[in-house]
Tab-separated table of C-alpha atoms in Angstrom:
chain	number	residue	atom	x	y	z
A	95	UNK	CA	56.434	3.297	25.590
A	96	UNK	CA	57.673	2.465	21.882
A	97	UNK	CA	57.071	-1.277	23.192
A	98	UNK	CA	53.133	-0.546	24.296
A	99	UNK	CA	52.461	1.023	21.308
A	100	UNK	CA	54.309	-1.793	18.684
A	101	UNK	CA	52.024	-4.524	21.049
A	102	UNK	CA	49.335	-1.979	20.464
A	103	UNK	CA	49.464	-1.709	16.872
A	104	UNK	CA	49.939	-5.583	16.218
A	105	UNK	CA	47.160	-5.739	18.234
A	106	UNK	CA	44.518	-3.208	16.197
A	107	UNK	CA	46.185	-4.945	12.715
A	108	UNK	CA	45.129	-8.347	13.693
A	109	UNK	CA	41.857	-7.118	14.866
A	110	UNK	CA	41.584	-5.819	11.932
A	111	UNK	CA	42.114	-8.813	9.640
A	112	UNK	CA	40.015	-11.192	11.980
A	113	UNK	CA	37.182	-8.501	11.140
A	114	UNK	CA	38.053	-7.893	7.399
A	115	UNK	CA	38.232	-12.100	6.800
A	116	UNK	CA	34.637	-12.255	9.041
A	117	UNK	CA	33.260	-9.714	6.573
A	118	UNK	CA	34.619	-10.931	3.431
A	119	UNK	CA	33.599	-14.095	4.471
A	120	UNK	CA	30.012	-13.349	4.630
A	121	UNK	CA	29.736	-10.942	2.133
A	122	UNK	CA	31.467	-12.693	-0.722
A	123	UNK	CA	28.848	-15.085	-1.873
A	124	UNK	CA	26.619	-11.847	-2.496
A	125	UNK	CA	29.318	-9.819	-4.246
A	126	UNK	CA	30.240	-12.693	-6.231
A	127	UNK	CA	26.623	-12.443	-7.486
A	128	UNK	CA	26.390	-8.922	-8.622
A	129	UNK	CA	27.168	-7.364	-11.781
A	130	UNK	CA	30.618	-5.918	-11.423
A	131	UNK	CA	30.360	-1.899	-11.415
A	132	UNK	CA	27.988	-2.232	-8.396
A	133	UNK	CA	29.801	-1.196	-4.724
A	134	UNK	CA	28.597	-2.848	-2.139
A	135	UNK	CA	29.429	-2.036	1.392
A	136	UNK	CA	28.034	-4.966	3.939
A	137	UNK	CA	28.704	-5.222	7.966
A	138	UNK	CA	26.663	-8.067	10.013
A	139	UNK	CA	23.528	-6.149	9.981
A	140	UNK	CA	23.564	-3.334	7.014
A	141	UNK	CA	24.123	-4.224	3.230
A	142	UNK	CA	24.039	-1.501	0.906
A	143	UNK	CA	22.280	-2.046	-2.519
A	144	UNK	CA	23.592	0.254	-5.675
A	145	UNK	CA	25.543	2.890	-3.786
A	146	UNK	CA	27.513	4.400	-6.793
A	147	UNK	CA	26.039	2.745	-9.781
A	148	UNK	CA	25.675	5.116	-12.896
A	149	UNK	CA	23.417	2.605	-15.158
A	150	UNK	CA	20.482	3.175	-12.094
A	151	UNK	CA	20.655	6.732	-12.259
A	152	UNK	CA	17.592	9.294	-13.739
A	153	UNK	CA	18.544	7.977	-17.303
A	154	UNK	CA	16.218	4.630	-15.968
A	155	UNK	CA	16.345	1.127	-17.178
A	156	UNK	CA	19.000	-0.115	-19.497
A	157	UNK	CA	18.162	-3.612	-20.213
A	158	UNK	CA	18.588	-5.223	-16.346
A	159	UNK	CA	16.523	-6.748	-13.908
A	160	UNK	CA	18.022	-6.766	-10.373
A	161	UNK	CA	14.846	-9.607	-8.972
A	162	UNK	CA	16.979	-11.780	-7.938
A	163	UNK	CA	19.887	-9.598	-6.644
A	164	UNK	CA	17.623	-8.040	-4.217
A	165	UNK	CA	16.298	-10.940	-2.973
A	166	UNK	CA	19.307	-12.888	-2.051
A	167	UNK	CA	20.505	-9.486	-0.530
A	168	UNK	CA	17.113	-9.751	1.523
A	169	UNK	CA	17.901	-13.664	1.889
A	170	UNK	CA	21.041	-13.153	3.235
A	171	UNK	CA	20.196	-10.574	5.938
A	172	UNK	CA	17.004	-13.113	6.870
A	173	UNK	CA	19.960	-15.867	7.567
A	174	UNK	CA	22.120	-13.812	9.745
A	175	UNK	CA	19.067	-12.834	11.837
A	176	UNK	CA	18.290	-9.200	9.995
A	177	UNK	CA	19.437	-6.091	9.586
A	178	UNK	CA	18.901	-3.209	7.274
A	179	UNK	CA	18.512	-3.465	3.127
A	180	UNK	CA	19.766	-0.033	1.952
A	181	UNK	CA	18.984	1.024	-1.356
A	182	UNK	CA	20.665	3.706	-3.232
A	183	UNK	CA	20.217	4.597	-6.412
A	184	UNK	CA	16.885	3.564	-8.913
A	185	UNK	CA	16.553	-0.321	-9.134
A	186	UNK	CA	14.628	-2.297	-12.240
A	187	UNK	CA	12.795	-5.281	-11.379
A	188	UNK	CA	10.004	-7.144	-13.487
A	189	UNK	CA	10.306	-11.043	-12.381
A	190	UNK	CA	7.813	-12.509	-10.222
A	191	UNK	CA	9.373	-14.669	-7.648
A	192	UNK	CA	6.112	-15.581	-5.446
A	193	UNK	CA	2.631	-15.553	-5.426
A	194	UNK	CA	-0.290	-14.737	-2.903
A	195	UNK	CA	-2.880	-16.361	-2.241
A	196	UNK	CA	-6.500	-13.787	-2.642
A	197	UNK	CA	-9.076	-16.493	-1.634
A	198	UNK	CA	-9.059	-19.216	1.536
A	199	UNK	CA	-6.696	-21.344	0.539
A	200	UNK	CA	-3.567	-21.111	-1.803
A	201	UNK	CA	-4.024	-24.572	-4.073
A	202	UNK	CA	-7.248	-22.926	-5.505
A	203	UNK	CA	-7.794	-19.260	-4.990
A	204	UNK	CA	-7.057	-16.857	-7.041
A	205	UNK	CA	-3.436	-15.358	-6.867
A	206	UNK	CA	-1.141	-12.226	-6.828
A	207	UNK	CA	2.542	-12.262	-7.704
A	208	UNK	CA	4.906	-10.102	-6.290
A	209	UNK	CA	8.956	-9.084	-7.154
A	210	UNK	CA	10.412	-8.520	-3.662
A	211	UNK	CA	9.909	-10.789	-0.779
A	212	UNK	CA	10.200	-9.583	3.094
A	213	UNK	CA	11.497	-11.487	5.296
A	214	UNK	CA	11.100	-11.099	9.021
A	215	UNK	CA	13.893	-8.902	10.478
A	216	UNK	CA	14.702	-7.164	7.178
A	217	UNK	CA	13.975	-3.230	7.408
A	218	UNK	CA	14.405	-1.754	3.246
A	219	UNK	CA	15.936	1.869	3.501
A	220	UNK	CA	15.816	3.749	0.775
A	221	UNK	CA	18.084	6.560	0.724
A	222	UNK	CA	19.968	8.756	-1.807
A	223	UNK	CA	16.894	8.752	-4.174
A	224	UNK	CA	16.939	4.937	-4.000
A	225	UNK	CA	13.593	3.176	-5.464
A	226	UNK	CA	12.163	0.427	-6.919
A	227	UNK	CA	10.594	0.806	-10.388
A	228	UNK	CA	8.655	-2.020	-12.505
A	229	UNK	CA	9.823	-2.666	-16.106
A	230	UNK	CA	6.159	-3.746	-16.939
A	231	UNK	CA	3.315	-1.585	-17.571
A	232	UNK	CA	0.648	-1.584	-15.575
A	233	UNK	CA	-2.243	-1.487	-17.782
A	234	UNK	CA	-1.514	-4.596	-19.486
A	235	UNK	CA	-3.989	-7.634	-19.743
A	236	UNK	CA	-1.949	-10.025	-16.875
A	237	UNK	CA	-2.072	-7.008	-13.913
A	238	UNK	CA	-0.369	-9.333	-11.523
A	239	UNK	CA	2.873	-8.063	-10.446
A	240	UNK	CA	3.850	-6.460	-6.766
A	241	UNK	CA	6.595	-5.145	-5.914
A	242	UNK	CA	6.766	-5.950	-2.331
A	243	UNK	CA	4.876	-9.269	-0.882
A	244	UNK	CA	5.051	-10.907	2.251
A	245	UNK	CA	4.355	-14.782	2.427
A	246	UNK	CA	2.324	-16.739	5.309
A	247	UNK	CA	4.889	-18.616	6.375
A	248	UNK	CA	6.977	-15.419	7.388
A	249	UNK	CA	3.751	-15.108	10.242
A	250	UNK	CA	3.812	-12.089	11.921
A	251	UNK	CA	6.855	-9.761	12.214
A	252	UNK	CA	7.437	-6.095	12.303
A	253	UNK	CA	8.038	-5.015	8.751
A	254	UNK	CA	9.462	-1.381	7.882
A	255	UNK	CA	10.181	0.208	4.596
A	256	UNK	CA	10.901	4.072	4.700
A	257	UNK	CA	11.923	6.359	2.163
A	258	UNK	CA	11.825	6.369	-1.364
A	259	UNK	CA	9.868	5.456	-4.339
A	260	UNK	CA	7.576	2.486	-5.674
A	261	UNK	CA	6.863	3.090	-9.198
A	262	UNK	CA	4.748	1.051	-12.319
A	263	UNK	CA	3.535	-2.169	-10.308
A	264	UNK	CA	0.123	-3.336	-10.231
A	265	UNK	CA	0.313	-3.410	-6.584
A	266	UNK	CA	2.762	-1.370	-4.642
A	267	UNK	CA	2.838	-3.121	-1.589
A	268	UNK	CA	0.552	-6.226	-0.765
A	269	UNK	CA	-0.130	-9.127	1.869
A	270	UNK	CA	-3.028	-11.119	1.873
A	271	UNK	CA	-2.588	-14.185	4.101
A	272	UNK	CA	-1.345	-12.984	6.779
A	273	UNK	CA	-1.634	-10.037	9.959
A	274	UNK	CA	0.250	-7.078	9.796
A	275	UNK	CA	1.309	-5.740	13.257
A	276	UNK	CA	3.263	-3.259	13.769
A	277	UNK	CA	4.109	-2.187	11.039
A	278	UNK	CA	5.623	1.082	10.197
A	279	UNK	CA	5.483	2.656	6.397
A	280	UNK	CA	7.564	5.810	6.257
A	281	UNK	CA	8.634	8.917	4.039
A	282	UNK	CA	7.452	6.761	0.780
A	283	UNK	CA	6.365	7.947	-2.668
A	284	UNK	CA	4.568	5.324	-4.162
A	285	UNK	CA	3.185	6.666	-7.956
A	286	UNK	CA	1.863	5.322	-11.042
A	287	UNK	CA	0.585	1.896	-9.594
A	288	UNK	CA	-2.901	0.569	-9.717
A	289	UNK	CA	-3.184	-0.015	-6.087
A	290	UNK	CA	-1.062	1.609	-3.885
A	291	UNK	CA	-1.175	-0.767	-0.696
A	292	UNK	CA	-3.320	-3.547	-0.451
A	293	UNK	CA	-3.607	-5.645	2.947
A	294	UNK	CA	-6.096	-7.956	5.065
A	295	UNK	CA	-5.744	-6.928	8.370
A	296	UNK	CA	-3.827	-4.168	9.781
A	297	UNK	CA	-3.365	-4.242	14.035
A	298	UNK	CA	-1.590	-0.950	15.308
A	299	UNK	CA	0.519	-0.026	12.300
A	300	UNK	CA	2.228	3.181	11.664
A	301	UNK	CA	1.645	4.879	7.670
A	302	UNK	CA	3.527	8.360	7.863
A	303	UNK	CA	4.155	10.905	5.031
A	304	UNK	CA	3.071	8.160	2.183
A	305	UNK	CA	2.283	10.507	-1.223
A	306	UNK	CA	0.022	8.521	-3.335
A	307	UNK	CA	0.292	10.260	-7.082
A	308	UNK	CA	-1.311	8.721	-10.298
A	309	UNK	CA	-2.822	5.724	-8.442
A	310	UNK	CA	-6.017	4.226	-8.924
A	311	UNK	CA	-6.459	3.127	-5.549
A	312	UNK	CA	-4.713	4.782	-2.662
A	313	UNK	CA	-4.765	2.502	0.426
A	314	UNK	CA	-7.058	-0.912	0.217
A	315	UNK	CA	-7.799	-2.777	3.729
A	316	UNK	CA	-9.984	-5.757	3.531
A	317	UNK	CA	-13.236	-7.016	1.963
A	318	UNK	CA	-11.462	-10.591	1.022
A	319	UNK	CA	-13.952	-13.094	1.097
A	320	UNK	CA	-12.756	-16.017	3.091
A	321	UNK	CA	-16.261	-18.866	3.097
A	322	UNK	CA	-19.537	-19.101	3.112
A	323	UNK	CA	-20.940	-18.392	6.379
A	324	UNK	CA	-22.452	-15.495	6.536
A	325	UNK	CA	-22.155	-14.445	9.749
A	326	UNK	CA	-19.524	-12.129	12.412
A	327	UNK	CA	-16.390	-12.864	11.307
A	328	UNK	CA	-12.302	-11.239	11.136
A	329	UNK	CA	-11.354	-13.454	8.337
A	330	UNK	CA	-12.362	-10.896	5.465
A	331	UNK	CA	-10.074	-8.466	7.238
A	332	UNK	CA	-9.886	-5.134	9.245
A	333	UNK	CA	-7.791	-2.237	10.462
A	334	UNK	CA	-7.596	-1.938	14.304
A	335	UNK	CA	-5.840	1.071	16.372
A	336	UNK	CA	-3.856	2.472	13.138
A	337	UNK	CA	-2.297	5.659	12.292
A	338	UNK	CA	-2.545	7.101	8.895
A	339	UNK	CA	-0.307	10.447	9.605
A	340	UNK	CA	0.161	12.831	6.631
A	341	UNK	CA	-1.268	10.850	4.220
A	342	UNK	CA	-1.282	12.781	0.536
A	343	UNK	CA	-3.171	11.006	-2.580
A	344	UNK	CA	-3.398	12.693	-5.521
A	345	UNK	CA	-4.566	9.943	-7.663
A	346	UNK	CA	-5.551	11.457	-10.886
A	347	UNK	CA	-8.090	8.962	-11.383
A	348	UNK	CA	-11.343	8.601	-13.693
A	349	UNK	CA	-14.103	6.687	-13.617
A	350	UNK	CA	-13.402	5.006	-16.989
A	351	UNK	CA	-12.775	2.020	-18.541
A	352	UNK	CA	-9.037	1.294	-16.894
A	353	UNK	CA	-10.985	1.669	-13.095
A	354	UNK	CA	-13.570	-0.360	-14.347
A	355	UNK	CA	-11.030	-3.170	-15.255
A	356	UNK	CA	-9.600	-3.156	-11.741
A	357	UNK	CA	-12.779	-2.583	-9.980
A	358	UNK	CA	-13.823	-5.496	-11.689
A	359	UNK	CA	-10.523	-7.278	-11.163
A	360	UNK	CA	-10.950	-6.724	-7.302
A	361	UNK	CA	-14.343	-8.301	-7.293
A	362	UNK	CA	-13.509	-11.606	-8.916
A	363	UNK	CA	-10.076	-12.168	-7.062
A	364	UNK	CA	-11.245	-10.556	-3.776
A	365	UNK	CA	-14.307	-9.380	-2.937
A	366	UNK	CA	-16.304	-12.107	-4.811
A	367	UNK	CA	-19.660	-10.772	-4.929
A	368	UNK	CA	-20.610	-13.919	-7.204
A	369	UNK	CA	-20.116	-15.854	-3.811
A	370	UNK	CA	-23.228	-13.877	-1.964
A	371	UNK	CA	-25.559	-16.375	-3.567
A	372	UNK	CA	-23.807	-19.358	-1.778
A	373	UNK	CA	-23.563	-17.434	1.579
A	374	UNK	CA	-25.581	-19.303	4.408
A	375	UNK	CA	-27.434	-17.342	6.693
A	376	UNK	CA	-30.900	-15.516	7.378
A	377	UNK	CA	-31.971	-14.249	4.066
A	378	UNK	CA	-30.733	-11.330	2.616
A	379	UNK	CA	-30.126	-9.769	6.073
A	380	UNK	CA	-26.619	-11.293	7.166
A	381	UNK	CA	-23.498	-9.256	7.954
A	382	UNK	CA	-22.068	-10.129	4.468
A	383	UNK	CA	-24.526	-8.663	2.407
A	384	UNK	CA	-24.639	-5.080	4.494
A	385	UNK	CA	-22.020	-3.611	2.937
A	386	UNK	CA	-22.230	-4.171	-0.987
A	387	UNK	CA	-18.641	-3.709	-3.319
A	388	UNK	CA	-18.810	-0.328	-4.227
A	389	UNK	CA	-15.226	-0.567	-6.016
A	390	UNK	CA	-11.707	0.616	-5.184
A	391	UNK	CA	-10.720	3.103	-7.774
A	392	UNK	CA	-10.636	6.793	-7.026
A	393	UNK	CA	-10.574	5.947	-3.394
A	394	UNK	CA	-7.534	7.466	-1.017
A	395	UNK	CA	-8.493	4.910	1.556
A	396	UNK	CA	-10.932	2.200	1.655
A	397	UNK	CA	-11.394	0.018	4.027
A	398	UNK	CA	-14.030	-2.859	3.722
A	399	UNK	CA	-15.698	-5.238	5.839
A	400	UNK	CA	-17.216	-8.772	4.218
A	401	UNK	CA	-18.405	-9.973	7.441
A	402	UNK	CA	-18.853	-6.840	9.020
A	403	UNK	CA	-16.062	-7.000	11.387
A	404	UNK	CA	-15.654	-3.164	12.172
A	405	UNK	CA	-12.776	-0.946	11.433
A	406	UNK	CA	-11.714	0.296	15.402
A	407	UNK	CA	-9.916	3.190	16.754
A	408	UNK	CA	-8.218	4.474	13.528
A	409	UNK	CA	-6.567	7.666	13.715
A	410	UNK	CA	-6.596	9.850	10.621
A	411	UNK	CA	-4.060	12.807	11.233
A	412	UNK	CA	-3.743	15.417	7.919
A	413	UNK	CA	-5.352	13.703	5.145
A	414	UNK	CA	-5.464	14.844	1.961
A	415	UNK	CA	-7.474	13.404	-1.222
A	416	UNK	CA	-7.526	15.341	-4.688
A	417	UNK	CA	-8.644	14.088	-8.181
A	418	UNK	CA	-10.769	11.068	-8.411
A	419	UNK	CA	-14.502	9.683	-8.717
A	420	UNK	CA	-14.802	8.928	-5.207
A	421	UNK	CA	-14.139	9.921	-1.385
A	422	UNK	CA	-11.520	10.603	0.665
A	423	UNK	CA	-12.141	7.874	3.397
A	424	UNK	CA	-14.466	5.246	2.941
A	425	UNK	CA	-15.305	2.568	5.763
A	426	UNK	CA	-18.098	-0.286	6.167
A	427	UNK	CA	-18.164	-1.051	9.450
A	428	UNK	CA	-16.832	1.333	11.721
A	429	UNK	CA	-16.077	1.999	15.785
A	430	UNK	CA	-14.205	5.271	17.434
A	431	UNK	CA	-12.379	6.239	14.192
A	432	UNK	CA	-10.965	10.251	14.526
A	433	UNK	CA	-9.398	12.466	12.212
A	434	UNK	CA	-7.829	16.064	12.803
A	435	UNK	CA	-8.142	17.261	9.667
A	436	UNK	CA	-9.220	15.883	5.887
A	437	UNK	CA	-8.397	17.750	2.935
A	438	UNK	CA	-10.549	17.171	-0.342
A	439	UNK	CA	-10.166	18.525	-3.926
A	440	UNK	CA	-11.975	17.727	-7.030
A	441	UNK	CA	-13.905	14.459	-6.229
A	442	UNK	CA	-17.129	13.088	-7.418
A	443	UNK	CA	-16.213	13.614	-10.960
A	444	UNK	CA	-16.234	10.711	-13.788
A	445	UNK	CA	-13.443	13.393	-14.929
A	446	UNK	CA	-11.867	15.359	-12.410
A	447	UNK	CA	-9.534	17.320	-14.673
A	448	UNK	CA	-12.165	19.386	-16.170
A	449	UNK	CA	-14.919	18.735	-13.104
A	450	UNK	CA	-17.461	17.314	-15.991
A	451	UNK	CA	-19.558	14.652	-15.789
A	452	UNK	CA	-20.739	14.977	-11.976
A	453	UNK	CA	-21.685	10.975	-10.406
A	454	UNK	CA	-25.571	10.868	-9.874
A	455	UNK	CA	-26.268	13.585	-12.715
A	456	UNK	CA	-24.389	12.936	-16.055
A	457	UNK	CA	-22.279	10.084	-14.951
A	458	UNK	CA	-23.636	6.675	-13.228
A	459	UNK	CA	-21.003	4.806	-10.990
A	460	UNK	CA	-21.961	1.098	-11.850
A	461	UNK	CA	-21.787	0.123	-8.045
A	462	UNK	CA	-24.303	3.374	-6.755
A	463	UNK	CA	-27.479	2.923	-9.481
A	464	UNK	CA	-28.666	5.177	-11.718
A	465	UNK	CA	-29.312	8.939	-10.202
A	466	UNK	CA	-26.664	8.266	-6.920
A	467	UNK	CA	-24.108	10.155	-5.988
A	468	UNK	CA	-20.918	9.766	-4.503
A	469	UNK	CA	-22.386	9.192	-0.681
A	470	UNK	CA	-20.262	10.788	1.546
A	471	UNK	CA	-16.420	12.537	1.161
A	472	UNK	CA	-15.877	10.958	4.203
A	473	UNK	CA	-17.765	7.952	5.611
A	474	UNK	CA	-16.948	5.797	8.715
A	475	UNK	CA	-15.740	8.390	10.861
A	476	UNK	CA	-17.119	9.517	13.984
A	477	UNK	CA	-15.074	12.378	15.186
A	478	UNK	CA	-13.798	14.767	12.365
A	479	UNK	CA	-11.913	17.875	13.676
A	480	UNK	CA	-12.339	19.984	10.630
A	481	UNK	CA	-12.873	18.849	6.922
A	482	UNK	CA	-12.045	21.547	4.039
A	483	UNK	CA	-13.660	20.715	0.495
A	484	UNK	CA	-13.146	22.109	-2.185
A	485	UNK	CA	-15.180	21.292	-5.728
A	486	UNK	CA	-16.276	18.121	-4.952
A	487	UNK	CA	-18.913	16.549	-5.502
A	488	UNK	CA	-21.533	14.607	-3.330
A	489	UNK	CA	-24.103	13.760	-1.860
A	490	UNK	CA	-22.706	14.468	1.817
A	491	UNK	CA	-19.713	15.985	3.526
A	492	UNK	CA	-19.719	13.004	6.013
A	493	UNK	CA	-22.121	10.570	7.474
A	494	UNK	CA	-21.114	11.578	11.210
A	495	UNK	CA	-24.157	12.551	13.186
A	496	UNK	CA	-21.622	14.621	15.412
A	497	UNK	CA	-18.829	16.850	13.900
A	498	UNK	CA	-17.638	18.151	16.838
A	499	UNK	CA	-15.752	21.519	15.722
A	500	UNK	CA	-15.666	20.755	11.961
A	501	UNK	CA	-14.742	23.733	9.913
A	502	UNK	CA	-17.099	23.621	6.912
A	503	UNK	CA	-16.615	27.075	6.521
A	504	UNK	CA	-14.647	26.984	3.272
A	505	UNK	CA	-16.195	23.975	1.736
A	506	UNK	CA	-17.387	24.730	-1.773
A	507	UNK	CA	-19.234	22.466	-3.989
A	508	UNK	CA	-20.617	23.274	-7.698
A	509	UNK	CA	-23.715	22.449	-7.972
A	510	UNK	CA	-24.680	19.965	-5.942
A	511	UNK	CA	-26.669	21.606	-2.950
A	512	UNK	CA	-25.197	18.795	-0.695
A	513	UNK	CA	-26.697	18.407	2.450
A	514	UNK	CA	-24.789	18.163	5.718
């Protein structure tokens, strides 16, 4: 017996130190990189990021950029086939390692730079209050920097990032060259950017429990001009057979000058409605020129079409959209989108704080005309369950000619006598 458990226990230790000298192996160009202070715990398919690690703790930024540190973290995960990025703990980052191409090709469009690159196989965790907060402020002149940016040549791979916060980028999350499928967005808090998510085309993703706060744009899907045919085409970008599940924005957003710089911003880069006059086509009456930019600030989702490829079989599943100029859902082009139930608070104000200055009567949105309201709270959605407003604005509750059992009952609007 004492000799089965001595062959036993030799056994176990030199298990053990084959597996300690694997893991050390792998993990010591990484730690060798990091600021010392900083524990890092690291098996073949989790690395922990910041776990213990007083300088990122609620007293914020001390003077440190950690760019670079996660991506070779993410780098390093990519190489051994993937595996989970948790982050613990508040991490700084202000360095643009990448840019995105906004336009049809990369050598002359228009660009976006981002911090943080995914990389296919890579799920980010945040846990333990973990986040990701820009050392940059986003009203400055450049208004370039994302924090999370996915590159064409990573093609098309699953991407998940759940939990914690995105804070101060331009862009919270953005992809623009490529097809997101699959994709799952989870349990995030993304505040104080100027877009929260912006993306081309979307094919069955997941967004779940996403809180929007102090954004001037909640979630962005399309409208990216591509050429100049004008004619049926998915290039400009779409969401197809999506869920948008709990989905809070509380944006906090007027319609002054800072939304007119990034309205603006998103029409150059994106949109291009300077490139109408080159589109080819019959007339004035093409698929291009139906749906007209009608900006991207004060919107909790917006989803564009500039070649009127539709928007299909979206589900919208407890939505809520408070404070800002415009509506809750907005959609071009649209085909068997549902909702259960939309929530809507103080919209259709060029000030929401105070309700003053009502679009269409005191206030003119630049992209409606003089005497236009805010069209609809809700607009590209055939099948609403029920819809509760409260003080907003507009000129309709929803352009739906069927409602099915919408509860209007509590809706409330000051002065407007909107029609439904």
């Amino acid at each position: 017996m004492n000799e089965g458990k001595a062959r036993m226990t030799d056994t176990r230790r030199g298990f053990l130190t084959i597996a300690g000298a694997g893991l050390l192996g792998q993990s010591q160009p990484l730690l060798s990189k990091f600021p010392a202070g900083e524990r890092r715990r690291e098996s073949n398919d989790v690395t922990f990021l910041g776990e213990g690690d007083a300088r990122h703790g609620p007293q914020g930024w001390q003077g440190r950029d950690d760019t670079k540190y996660l991506n070779e973290a993410i780098s390093q995960l990519a190489a051994r086939g993937g595996g989970d990025l948790v982050i613990r703990k508040r991490h700084f980052v202000s360095s643009a390692v990448g840019k995105l191409s906004l336009g049809l090709d990369s050598i002359t469009a228009p660009s976006l730079e981002y911090a943080i690159r995914l990389r296919p196989g890579v799920r980010i965790i945040f846990e333990g209050g973990g986040g990701i907060y820009s050392n940059e402020s986003t009203t400055s002149s450049k208004m370039k920097l994302a924090c999370f940016g996915i590159e064409k040549s990573d093609g098309q791979f699953p991407v998940r990032i759940s939990g914690g916060t995105v804070s101060g980028f331009f862009v919270g999350i953005a992809f623009t060259e490529t097809t997101a499928v699959n994709w799952l967005i989870s349990d995030l808090t993304i505040t104080a950017c100027s877009i929260g998510i912006l993306g081309r085309t979307f094919e069955q993703c997941s967004f779940r429990d996403i809180y929007l706060l102090q954004c001037c744009a909640g979630i962005v899907i399309g409208g990216f001009y591509r050429y100049s045919l004008n004619e049926y085409s998915e290039t400009g970008g779409f969401a197809d057979k999506c869920l948008f599940s709990n989905i809070r924005s509380v944006l906090d957003c007027n319609l002054d000058s800072r939304a007119e710089v990034i309205d603006k911003w998103f029409d150059d880069n994106v949109f291009m409605t300077i490139k109408n006059t080159n589109l080819s086509g019959p007339g004035n009456s093409g698929p291009a020129r139906s749906f007209p930019y009608t900006g991207i600030c004060g919107y909790g989702i917006r989803m564009m079409s500039r070649y009127a490829r539709p928007n299909n079989s979206n589900v919208f599943d407890i939505l809520s959209h408070a404070n800002g100029p415009r509506s809750a859902i907005h959609i071009d082009a649209g085909r068997g989108n549902s909702a259960q139930s939309i929530y809507t608070e103080n919209l259709g104000y060029a000030d929401w704080k105070r309700r003053s200055f009502p679009i269409g009567l005191e206030k003119t949105d630049p992209y409606l005309g003089v005497g236009k309201r805010m069209p609809f709270l809700v607009k590209g959605v055939s099948s609403i369950a029920s819809i509760n407003a409260q003080h907003c604005f507009a000129e309709r509750v929803t352009d739906s000619a069927w409602l099915g059992s919408a509860d209007l009952s509590s809706s409330r609007f000051a002065q407007n006598s909107v029609a439904r």
